[in-house]
Short mmCIF file of C-alpha atoms (C1' of nucleotides) in Angstrom, two decimals:
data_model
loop_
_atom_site.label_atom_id
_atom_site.label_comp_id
_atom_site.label_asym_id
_atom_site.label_seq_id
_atom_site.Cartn_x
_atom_site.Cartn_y
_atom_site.Cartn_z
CA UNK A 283 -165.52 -105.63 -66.49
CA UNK A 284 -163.07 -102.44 -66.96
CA UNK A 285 -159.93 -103.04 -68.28
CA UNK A 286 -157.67 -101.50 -65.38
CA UNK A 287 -159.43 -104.12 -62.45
CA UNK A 288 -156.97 -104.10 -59.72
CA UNK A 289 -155.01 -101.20 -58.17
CA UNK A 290 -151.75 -102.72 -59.71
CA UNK A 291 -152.72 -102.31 -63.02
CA UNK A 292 -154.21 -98.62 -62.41
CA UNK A 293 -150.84 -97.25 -61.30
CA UNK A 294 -148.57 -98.53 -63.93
CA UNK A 295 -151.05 -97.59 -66.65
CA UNK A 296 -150.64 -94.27 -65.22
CA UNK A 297 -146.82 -94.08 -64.67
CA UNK A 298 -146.66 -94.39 -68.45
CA UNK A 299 -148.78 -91.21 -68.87
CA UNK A 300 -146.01 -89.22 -66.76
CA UNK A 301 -144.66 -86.57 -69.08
CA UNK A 302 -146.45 -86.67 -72.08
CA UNK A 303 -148.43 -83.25 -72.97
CA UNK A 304 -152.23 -83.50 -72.92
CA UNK A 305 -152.59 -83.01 -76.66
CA UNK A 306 -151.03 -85.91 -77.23
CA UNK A 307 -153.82 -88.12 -75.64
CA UNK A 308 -156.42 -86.13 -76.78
CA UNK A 309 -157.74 -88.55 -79.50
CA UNK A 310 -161.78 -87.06 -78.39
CA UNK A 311 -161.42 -83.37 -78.97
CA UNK A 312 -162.12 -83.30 -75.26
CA UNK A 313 -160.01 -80.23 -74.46
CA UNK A 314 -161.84 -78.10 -76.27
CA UNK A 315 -164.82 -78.60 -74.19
CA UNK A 316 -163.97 -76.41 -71.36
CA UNK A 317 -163.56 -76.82 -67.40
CA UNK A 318 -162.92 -80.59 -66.00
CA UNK A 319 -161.71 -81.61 -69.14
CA UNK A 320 -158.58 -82.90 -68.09
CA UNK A 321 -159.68 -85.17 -65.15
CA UNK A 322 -162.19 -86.41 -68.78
CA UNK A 323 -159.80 -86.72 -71.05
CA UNK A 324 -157.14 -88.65 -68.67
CA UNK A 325 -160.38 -91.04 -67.89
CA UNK A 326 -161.77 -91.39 -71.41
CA UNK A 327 -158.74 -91.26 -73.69
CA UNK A 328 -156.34 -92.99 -71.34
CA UNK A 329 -157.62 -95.41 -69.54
CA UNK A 330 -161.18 -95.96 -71.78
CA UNK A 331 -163.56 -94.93 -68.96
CA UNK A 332 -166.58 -93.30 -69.87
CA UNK A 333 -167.86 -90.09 -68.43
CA UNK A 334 -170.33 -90.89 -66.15
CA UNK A 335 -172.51 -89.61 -62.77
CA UNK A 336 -172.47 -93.03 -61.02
CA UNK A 337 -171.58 -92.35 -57.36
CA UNK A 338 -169.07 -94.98 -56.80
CA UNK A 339 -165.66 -94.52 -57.88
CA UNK A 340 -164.46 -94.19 -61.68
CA UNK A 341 -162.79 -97.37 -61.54
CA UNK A 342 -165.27 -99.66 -59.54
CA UNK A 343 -163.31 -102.84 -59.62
CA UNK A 344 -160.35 -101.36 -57.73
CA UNK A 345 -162.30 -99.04 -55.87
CA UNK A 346 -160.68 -96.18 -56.97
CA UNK A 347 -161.38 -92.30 -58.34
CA UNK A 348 -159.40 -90.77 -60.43
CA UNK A 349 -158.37 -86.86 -59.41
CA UNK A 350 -156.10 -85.14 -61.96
CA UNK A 351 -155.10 -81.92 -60.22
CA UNK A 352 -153.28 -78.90 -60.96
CA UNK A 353 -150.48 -77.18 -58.94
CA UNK A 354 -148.13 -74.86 -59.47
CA UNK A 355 -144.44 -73.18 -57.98
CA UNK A 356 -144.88 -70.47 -55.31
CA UNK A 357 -142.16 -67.32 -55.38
CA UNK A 358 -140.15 -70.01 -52.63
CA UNK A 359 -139.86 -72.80 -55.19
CA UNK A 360 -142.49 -75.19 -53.13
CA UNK A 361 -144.99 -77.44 -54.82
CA UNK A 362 -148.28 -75.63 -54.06
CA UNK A 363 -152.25 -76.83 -54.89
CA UNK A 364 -153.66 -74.30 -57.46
CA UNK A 365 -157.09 -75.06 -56.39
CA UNK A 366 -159.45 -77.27 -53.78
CA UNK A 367 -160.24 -80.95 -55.23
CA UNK A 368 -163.66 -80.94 -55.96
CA UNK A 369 -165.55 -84.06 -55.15
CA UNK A 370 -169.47 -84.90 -55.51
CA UNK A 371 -172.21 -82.31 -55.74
CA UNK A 372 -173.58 -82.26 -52.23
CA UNK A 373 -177.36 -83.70 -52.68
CA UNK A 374 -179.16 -82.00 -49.40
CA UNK A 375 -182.09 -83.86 -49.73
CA UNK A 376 -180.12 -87.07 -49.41
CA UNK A 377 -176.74 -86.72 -48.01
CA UNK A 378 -178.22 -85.95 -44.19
CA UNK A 379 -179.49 -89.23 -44.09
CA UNK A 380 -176.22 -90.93 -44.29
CA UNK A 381 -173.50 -91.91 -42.36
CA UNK A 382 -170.00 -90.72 -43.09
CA UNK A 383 -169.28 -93.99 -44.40
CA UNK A 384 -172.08 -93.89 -47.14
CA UNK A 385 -171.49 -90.13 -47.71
CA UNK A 386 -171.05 -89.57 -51.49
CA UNK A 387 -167.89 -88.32 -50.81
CA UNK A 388 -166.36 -91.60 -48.77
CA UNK A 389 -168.11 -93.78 -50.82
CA UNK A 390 -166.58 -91.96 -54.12
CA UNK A 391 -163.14 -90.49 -52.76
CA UNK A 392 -161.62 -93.09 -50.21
CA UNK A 393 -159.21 -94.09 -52.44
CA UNK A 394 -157.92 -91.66 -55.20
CA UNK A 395 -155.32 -92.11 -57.49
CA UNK A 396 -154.12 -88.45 -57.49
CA UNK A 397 -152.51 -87.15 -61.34
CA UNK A 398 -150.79 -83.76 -60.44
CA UNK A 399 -150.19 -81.94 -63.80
CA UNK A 400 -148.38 -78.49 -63.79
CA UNK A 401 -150.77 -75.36 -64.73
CA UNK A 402 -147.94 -73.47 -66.49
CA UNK A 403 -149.10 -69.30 -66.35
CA UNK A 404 -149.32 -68.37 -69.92
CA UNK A 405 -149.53 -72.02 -71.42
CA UNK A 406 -152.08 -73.75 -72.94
CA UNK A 407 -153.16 -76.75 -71.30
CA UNK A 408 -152.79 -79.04 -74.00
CA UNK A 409 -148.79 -78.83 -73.47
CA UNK A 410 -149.38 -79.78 -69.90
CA UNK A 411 -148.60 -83.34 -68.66
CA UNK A 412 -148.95 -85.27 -65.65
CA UNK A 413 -145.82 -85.31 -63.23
CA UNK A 414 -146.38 -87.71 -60.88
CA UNK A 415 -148.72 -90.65 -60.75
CA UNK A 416 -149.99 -92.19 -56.60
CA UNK A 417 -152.22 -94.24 -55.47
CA UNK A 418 -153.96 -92.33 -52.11
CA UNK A 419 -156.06 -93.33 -49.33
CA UNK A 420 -156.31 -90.98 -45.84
CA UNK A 421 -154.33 -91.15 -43.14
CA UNK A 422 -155.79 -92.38 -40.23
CA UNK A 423 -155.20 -88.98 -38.14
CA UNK A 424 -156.58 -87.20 -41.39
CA UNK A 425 -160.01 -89.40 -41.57
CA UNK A 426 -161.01 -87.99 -37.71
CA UNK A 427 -160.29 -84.43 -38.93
CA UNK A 428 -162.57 -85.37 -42.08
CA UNK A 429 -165.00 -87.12 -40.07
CA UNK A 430 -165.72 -84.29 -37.94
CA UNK A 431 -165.74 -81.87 -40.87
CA UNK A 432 -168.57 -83.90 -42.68
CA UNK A 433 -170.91 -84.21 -39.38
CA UNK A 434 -170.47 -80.18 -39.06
CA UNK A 435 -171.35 -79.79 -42.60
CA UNK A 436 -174.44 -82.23 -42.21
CA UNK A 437 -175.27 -80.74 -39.20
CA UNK A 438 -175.94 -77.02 -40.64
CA UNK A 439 -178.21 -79.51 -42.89
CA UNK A 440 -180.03 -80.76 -39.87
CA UNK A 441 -180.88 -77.45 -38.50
CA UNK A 442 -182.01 -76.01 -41.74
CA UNK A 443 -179.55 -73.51 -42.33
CA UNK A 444 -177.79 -75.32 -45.90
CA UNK A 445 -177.96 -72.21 -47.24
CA UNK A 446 -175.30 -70.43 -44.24
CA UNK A 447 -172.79 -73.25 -44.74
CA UNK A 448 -169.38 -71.85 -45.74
CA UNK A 449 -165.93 -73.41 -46.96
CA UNK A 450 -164.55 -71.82 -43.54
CA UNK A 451 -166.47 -74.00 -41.57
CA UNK A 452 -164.41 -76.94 -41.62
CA UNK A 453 -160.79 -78.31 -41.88
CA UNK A 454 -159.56 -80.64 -44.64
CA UNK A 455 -162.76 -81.26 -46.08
CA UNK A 456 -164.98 -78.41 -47.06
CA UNK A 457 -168.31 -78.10 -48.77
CA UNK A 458 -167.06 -75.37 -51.81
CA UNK A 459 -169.67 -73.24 -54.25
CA UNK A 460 -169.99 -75.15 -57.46
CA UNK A 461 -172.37 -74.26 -60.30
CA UNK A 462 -172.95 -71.93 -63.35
CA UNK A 463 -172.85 -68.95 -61.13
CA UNK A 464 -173.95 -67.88 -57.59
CA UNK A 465 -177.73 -68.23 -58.70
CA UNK A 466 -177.54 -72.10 -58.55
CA UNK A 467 -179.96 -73.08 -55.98
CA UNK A 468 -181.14 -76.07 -54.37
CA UNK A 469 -183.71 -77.62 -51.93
CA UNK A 470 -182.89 -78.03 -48.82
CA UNK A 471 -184.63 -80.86 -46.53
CA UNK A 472 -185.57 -78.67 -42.97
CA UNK A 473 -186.24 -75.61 -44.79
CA UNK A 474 -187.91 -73.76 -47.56
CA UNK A 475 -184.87 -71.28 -48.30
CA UNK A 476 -183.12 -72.51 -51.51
CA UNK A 477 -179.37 -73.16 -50.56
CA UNK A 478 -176.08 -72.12 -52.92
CA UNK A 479 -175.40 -75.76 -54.53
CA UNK A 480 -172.04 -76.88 -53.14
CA UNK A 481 -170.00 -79.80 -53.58
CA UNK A 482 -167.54 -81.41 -50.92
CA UNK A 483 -164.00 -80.99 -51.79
CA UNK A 484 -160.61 -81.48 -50.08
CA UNK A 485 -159.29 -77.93 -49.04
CA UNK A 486 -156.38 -76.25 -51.28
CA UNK A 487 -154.43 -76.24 -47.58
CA UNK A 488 -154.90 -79.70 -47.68
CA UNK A 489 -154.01 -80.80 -51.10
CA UNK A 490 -150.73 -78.52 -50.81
CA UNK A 491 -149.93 -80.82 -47.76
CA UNK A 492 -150.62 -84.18 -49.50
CA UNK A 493 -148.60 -82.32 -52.91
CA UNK A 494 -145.19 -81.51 -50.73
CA UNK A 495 -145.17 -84.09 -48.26
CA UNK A 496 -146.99 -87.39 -49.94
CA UNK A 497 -145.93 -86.80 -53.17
CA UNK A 498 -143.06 -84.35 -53.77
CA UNK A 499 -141.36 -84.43 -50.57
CA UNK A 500 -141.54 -85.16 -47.19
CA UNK A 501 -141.18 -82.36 -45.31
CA UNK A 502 -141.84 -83.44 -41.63
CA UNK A 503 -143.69 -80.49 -38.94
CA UNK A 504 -144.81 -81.04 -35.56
CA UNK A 505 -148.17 -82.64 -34.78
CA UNK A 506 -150.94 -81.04 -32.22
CA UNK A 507 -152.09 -84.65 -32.21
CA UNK A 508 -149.53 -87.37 -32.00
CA UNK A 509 -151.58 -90.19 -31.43
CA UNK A 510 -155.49 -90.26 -32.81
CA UNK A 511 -156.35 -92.24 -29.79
CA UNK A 512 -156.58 -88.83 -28.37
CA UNK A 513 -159.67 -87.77 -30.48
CA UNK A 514 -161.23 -90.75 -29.11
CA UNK A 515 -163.74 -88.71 -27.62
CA UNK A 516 -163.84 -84.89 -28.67
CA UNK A 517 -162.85 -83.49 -32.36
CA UNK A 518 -159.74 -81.95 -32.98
CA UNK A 519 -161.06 -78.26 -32.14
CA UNK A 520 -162.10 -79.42 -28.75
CA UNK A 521 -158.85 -80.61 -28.07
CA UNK A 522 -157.06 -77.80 -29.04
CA UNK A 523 -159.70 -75.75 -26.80
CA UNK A 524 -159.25 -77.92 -23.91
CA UNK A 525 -155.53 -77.55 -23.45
CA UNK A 526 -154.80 -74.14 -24.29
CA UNK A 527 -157.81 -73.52 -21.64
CA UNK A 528 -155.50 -75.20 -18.79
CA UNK A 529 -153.67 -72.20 -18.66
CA UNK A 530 -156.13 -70.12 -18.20
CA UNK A 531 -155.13 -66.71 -16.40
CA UNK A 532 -151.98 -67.05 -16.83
CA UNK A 533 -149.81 -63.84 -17.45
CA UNK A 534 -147.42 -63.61 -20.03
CA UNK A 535 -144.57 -63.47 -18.07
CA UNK A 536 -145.76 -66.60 -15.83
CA UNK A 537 -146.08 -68.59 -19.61
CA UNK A 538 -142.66 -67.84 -20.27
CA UNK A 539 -141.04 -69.13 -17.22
CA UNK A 540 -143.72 -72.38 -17.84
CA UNK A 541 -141.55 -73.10 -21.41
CA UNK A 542 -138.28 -71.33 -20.80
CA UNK A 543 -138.79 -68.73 -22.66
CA UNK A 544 -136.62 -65.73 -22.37
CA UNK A 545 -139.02 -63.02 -21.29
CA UNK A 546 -137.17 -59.76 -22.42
CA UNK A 547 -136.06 -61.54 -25.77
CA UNK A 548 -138.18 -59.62 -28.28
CA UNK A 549 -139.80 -62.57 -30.34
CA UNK A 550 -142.95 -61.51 -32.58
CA UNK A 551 -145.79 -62.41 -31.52
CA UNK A 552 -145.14 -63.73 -28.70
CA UNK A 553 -148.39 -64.70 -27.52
CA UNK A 554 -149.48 -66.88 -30.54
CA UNK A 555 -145.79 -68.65 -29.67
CA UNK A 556 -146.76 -69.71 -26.30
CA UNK A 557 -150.20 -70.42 -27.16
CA UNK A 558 -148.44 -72.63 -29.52
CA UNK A 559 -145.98 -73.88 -26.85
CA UNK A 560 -149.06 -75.13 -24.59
CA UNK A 561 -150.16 -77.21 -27.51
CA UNK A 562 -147.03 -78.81 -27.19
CA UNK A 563 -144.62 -77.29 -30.27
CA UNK A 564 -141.78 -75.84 -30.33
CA UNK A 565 -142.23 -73.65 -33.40
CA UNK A 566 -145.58 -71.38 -34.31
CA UNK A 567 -146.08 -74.31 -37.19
CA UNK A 568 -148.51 -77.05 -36.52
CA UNK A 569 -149.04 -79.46 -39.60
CA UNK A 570 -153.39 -79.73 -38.71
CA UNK A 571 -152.75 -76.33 -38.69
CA UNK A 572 -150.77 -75.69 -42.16
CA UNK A 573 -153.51 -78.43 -43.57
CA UNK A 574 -156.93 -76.97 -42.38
CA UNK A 575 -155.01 -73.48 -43.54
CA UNK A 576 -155.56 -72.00 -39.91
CA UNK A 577 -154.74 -68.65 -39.30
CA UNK A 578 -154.00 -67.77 -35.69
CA UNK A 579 -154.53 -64.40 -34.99
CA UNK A 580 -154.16 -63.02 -30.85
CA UNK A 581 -156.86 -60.59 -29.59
CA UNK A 582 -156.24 -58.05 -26.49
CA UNK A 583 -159.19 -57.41 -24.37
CA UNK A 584 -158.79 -54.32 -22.40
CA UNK A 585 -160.46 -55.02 -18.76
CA UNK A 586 -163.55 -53.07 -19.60
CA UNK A 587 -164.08 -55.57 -22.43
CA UNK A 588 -163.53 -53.27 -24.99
CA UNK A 589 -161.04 -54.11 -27.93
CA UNK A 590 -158.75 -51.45 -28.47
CA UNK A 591 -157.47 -52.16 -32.28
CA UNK A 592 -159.20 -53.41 -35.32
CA UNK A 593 -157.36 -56.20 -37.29
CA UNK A 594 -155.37 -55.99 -40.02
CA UNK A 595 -154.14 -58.25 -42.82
CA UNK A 596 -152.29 -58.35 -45.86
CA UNK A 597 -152.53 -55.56 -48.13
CA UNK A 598 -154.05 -55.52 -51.69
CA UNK A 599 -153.30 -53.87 -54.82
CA UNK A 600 -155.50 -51.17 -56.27
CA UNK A 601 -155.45 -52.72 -59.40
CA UNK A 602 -156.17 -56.14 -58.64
CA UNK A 603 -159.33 -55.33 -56.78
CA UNK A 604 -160.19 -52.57 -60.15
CA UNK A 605 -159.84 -56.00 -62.04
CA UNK A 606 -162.34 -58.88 -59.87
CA UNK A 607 -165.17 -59.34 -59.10
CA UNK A 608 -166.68 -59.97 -55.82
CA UNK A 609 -166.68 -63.64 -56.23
CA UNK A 610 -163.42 -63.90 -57.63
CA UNK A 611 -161.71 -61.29 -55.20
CA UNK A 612 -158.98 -62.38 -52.95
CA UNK A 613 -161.30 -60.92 -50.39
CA UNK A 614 -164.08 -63.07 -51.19
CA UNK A 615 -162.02 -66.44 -51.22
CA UNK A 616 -160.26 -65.64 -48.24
CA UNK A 617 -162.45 -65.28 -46.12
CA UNK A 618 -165.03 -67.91 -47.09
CA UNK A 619 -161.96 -70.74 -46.81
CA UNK A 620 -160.40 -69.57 -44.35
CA UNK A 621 -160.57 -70.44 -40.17
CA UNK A 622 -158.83 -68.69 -37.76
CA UNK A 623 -157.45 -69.23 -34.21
CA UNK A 624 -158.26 -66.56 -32.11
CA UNK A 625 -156.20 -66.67 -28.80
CA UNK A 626 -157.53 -64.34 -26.47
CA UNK A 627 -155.62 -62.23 -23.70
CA UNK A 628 -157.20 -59.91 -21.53
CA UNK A 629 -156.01 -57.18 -19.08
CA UNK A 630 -156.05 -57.24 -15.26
CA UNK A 631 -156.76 -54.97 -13.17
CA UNK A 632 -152.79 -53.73 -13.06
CA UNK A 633 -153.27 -53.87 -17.00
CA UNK A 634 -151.24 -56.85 -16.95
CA UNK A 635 -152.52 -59.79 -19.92
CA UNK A 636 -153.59 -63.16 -18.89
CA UNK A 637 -154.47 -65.61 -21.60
CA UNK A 638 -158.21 -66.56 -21.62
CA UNK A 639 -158.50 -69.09 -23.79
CA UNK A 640 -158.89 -69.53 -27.66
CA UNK A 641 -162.05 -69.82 -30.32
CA UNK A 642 -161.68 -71.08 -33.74
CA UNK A 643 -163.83 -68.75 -36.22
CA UNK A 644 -164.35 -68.07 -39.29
CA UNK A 645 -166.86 -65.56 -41.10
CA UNK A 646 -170.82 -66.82 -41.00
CA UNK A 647 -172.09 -66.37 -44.61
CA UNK A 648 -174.04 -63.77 -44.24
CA UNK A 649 -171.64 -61.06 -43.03
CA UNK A 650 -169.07 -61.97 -45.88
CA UNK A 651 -171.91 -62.24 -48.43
CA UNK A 652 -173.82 -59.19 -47.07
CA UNK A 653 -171.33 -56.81 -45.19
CA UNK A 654 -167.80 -57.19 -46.20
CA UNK A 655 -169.36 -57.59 -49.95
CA UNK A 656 -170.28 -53.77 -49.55
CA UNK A 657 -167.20 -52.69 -48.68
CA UNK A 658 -165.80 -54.08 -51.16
CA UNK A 659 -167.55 -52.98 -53.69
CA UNK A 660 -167.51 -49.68 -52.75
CA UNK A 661 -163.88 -49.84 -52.12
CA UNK A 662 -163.69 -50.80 -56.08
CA UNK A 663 -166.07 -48.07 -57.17
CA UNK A 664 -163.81 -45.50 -55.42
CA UNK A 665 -160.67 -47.06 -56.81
CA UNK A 666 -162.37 -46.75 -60.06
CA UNK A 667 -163.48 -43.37 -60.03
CA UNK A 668 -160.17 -42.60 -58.24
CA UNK A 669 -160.70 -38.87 -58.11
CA UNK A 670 -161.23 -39.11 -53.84
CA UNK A 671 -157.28 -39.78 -53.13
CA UNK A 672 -155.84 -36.64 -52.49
CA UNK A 673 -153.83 -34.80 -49.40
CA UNK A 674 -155.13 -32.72 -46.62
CA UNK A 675 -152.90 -31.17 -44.06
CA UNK A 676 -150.14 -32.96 -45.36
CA UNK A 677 -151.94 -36.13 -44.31
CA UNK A 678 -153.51 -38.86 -47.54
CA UNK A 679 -157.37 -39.64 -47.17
CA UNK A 680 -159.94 -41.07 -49.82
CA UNK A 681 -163.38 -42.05 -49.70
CA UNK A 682 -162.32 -45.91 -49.19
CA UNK A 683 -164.69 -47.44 -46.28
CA UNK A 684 -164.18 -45.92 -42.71
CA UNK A 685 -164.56 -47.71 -39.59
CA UNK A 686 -168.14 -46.75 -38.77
CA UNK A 687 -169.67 -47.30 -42.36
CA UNK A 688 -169.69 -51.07 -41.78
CA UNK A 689 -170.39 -53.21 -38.66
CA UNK A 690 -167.83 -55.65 -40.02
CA UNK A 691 -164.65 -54.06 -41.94
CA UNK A 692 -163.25 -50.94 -43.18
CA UNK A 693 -160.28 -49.84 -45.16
CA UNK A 694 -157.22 -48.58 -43.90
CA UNK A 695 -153.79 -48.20 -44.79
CA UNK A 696 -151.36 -51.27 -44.24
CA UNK A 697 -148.09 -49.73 -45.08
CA UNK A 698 -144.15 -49.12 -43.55
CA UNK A 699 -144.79 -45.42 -44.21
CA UNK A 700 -146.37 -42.98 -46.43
CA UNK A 701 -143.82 -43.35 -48.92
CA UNK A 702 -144.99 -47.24 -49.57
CA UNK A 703 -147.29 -46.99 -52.13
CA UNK A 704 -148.87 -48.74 -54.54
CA UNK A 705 -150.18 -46.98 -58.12
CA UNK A 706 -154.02 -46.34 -58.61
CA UNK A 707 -155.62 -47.09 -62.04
CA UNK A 708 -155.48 -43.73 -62.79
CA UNK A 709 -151.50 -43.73 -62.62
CA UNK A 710 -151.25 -41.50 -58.76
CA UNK A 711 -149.76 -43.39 -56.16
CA UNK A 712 -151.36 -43.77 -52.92
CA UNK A 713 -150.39 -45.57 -49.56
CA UNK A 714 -150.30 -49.39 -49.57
CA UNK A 715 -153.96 -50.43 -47.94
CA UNK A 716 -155.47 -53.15 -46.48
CA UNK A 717 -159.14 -54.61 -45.12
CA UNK A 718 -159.94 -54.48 -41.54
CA UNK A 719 -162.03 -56.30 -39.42
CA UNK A 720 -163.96 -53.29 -37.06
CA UNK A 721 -162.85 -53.83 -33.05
CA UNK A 722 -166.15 -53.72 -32.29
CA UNK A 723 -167.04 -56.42 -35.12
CA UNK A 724 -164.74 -58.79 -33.50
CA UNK A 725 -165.92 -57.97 -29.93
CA UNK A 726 -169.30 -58.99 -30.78
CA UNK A 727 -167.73 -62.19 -32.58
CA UNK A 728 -166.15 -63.24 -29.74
CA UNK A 729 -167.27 -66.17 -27.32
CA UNK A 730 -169.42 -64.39 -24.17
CA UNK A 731 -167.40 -66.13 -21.54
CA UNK A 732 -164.32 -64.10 -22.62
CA UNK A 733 -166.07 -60.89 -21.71
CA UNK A 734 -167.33 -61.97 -18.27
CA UNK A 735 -166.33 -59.58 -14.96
CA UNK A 736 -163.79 -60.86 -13.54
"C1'" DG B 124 -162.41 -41.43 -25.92
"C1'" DC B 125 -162.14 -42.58 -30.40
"C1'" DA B 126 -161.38 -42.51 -35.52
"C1'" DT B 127 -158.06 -42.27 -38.76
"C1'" DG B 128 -153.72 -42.14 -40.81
"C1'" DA B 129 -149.07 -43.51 -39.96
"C1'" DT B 130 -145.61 -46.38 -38.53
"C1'" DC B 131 -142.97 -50.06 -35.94
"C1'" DA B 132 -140.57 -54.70 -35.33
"C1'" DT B 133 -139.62 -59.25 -36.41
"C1'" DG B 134 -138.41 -62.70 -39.48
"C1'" DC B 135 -137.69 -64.64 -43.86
"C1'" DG C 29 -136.21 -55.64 -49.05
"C1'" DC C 30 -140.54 -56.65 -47.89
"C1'" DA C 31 -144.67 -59.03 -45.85
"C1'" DT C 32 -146.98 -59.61 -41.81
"C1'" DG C 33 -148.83 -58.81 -37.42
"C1'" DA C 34 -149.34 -55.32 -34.53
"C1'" DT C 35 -149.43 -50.78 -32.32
"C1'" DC C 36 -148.71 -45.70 -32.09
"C1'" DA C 37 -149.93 -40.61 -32.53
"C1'" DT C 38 -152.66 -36.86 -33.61
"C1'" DG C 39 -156.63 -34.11 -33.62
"C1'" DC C 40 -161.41 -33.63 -33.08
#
DNA sequence: GCATGATCATGC
DNA sequence: GCATGATCATGC
């Protein structure tokens, strides 16, 4: 029988722990042994809990697991997650045969009492303490997204493809990398190719939801899905699919007039906004959206489905990327976590766009792994060496990745001019750049029935 | 026609 | 003032 039996007793043990730095508890040495130690120490020291690997939850009377978790203030002020919250090691050979219900991670993580502790840049962790203490268990809405996420993340099981399964695939809940280092393998059941070993884990989208609005704040944004009767029978994508598709062919112009919209009012982007506006919102935020960490990004198709423009996003810093390594690159984490929205327009005949539909996306593992990990090495190396940057004709050009080097991405600049700059390792300063996804990468990305003759 | 470098426009 | 999403302009 544990000491802490009854969800009651769990909580106000832990208000008590509120505020007092880590040190202070650490009657084990435990925070000298390295990563997780926190989430050990809070369990061990606090509340008298062994370290264990037994699947159910640390405190099995109550039926709770204990999550300390670290977040931090963004440049705004907000409450943000530092980092996804791991769960249990995903055991291929086993997990496929379960229902969600019996999953390791349901059976482990359907009730949490969530510790949020401050990671203070520059601080040692042993002056950190815990700032809030709640008891947490899934919203209703939130449980079909999960749902939905764990049979896609079983299903890549099924089919014998483990080893393609990526952090982008899903919403809330993802299945992360976890292990010594990329080399940690494991069977698969359909297969003979050893997968990465991955864990499931709660996105850092989603914990940065739960942080400002479940346990800092309440900061309220419009819902895609008011009611989760109406996921009865498709998952959240296919809903989101199915509605922006009854527009279908409609012009700009005609969406406009749909949600009184001014039509000559410059607004940017104005064809995520309406995209948005058939989902039913008023803004371009949707909270699924701001959860699963969606990014939305419109595509043209010019009637000879070709894509004009290769896509851009934010710019890096030469140093930074001098600095990582692949697997810790912005690069790298970006686009493994992240899923976009594509919502695709197309010309007519009189060159006027009419919304096609939309696709969710996000990289499959082997062009990130493969592709985009080329160019971004050798976009290091020629930071490194730095000696390429230089000025012809008045005009800057390096030896950074070009369009046709790479069937996925390329380097370009990402800049207001050529006076925005940013400073090489080597001290010269160089136009502000950025990674692009090739046209032609996302052409071939896209769904077929977007490309049919009309 | 396309690759590449440069720049625009909104919105916070 | 700047990030972001997007598009323009030149020259081969």
């Amino acid at each position: 029988m544990q000491q802490y039996a009854t969800k009651k007793d769990i909580l106000e043990r832990a208000q008590e722990l509120i505020g007092i730095p880590f040190k202070n508890i650490d009657t084990k040495g435990i925070l000298a042994s390295g990563k997780g130690a926190i989430g050990n120490l809070i369990q061990e020291c606090w509340f008298g809990i062994p370290v264990n690997s037994d699947p159910r939850p640390d405190f099995v009377e109550a039926d709770v697991e204990l999550k300390a978790h670290p977040f931090r203030y963004n440049r705004n002020g907000q409450v943000v997650a530092k980092e996804r919250l791991v769960c249990d090691i995903i055991n291929y050979m086993e997990e496929y045969n379960k229902t969600f219900e019996t999953s390791a991670f349901y059976l482990k993580c359907h009730d949490m009492l969530l510790l949020p502790y401050e990671d203070k840049i520059n601080i040692s962790k042993e002056y950190f303490s815990i700032a809030k203490a709640v008891l947490f268990s899934f919203p209703e809405e939130d449980l079909a997204i999960i749902r939905d996420d764990w049979g896609k993340i079983i299903s890549k099981i099924k089919s014998g493809i483990a080893e393609q399964i990526s952090e982008g695939d899903t919403l809330y809940l993802g299945a992360c990398t976890k292990g010594a280092n990329s080399s940690s393998l494991r069977k698969q059941p359909f297969s003979y190719v050893l997968a990465k070993q991955r864990a499931y884990c709660l996105k850092t989208s989603y914990m940065t939801y739960i942080l400002q609005n479940y346990i800092f704040g309440n900061i309220k944004n419009e819902k895609i899905v008011s009611d989760v009767s109406m996921l009865k029978d498709k998952t959240f994508e296919e809903y989101v699919v199915e509605k922006i598709d009854k527009y279908k062919n409609y012009s700009i112009d005609e969406l406009c007039d749909c949600f009184k919209i001014d039509k000559k009012k410059p607004i940017k982007n104005k064809e995520s906004l309406l995209a948005f506006n058939i989902l039913g919102l008023k803004s371009n935020k949707a909270e699924e959206f701001i959860k699963a960490g969606i990014n939305v990004k419109t595509i043209r198709l010019n009637a000879n489905n070709t894509i004009t423009e290769s896509m851009s996003f934010r710019t890096f810093k030469f140093k930074e990327i001098a600095n990582q390594t692949w697997e810790d690159s912005d690069l790298q984490n970006y686009f493994s976590e992240t899923r976009f929205l594509f919502i695709v327009y197309k010309q007519d005949g009189n060159g006027i766009l009419r919304l096609k539909g939309c696709q969710f996306w996000n990289m499959p593992y082997n062009d990130l792994e493969i592709e985009m990990k080329k160019v971004w090495e050798i976009t290091k190396k020629v930071i490194l060496e730095g000696a390429s940057f230089r000025k012809v004709d008045n005009k800057n050009t390096s030896d950074l990745p070009k369009l046709r080097d790479n069937k996925v991405g390329h380097v370009r600049p990402h800049a207001r001019n050529s006076n925005d700059v940013d400073e090489l390792p080597n001290g010269k300063m160089f136009p502000k750049q950025c990674f692009w996804l090739n046209n032609y990468y996302i052409l071939s990305q896209l769904n077929s029935t977007f490309k049919d003759k009309e």
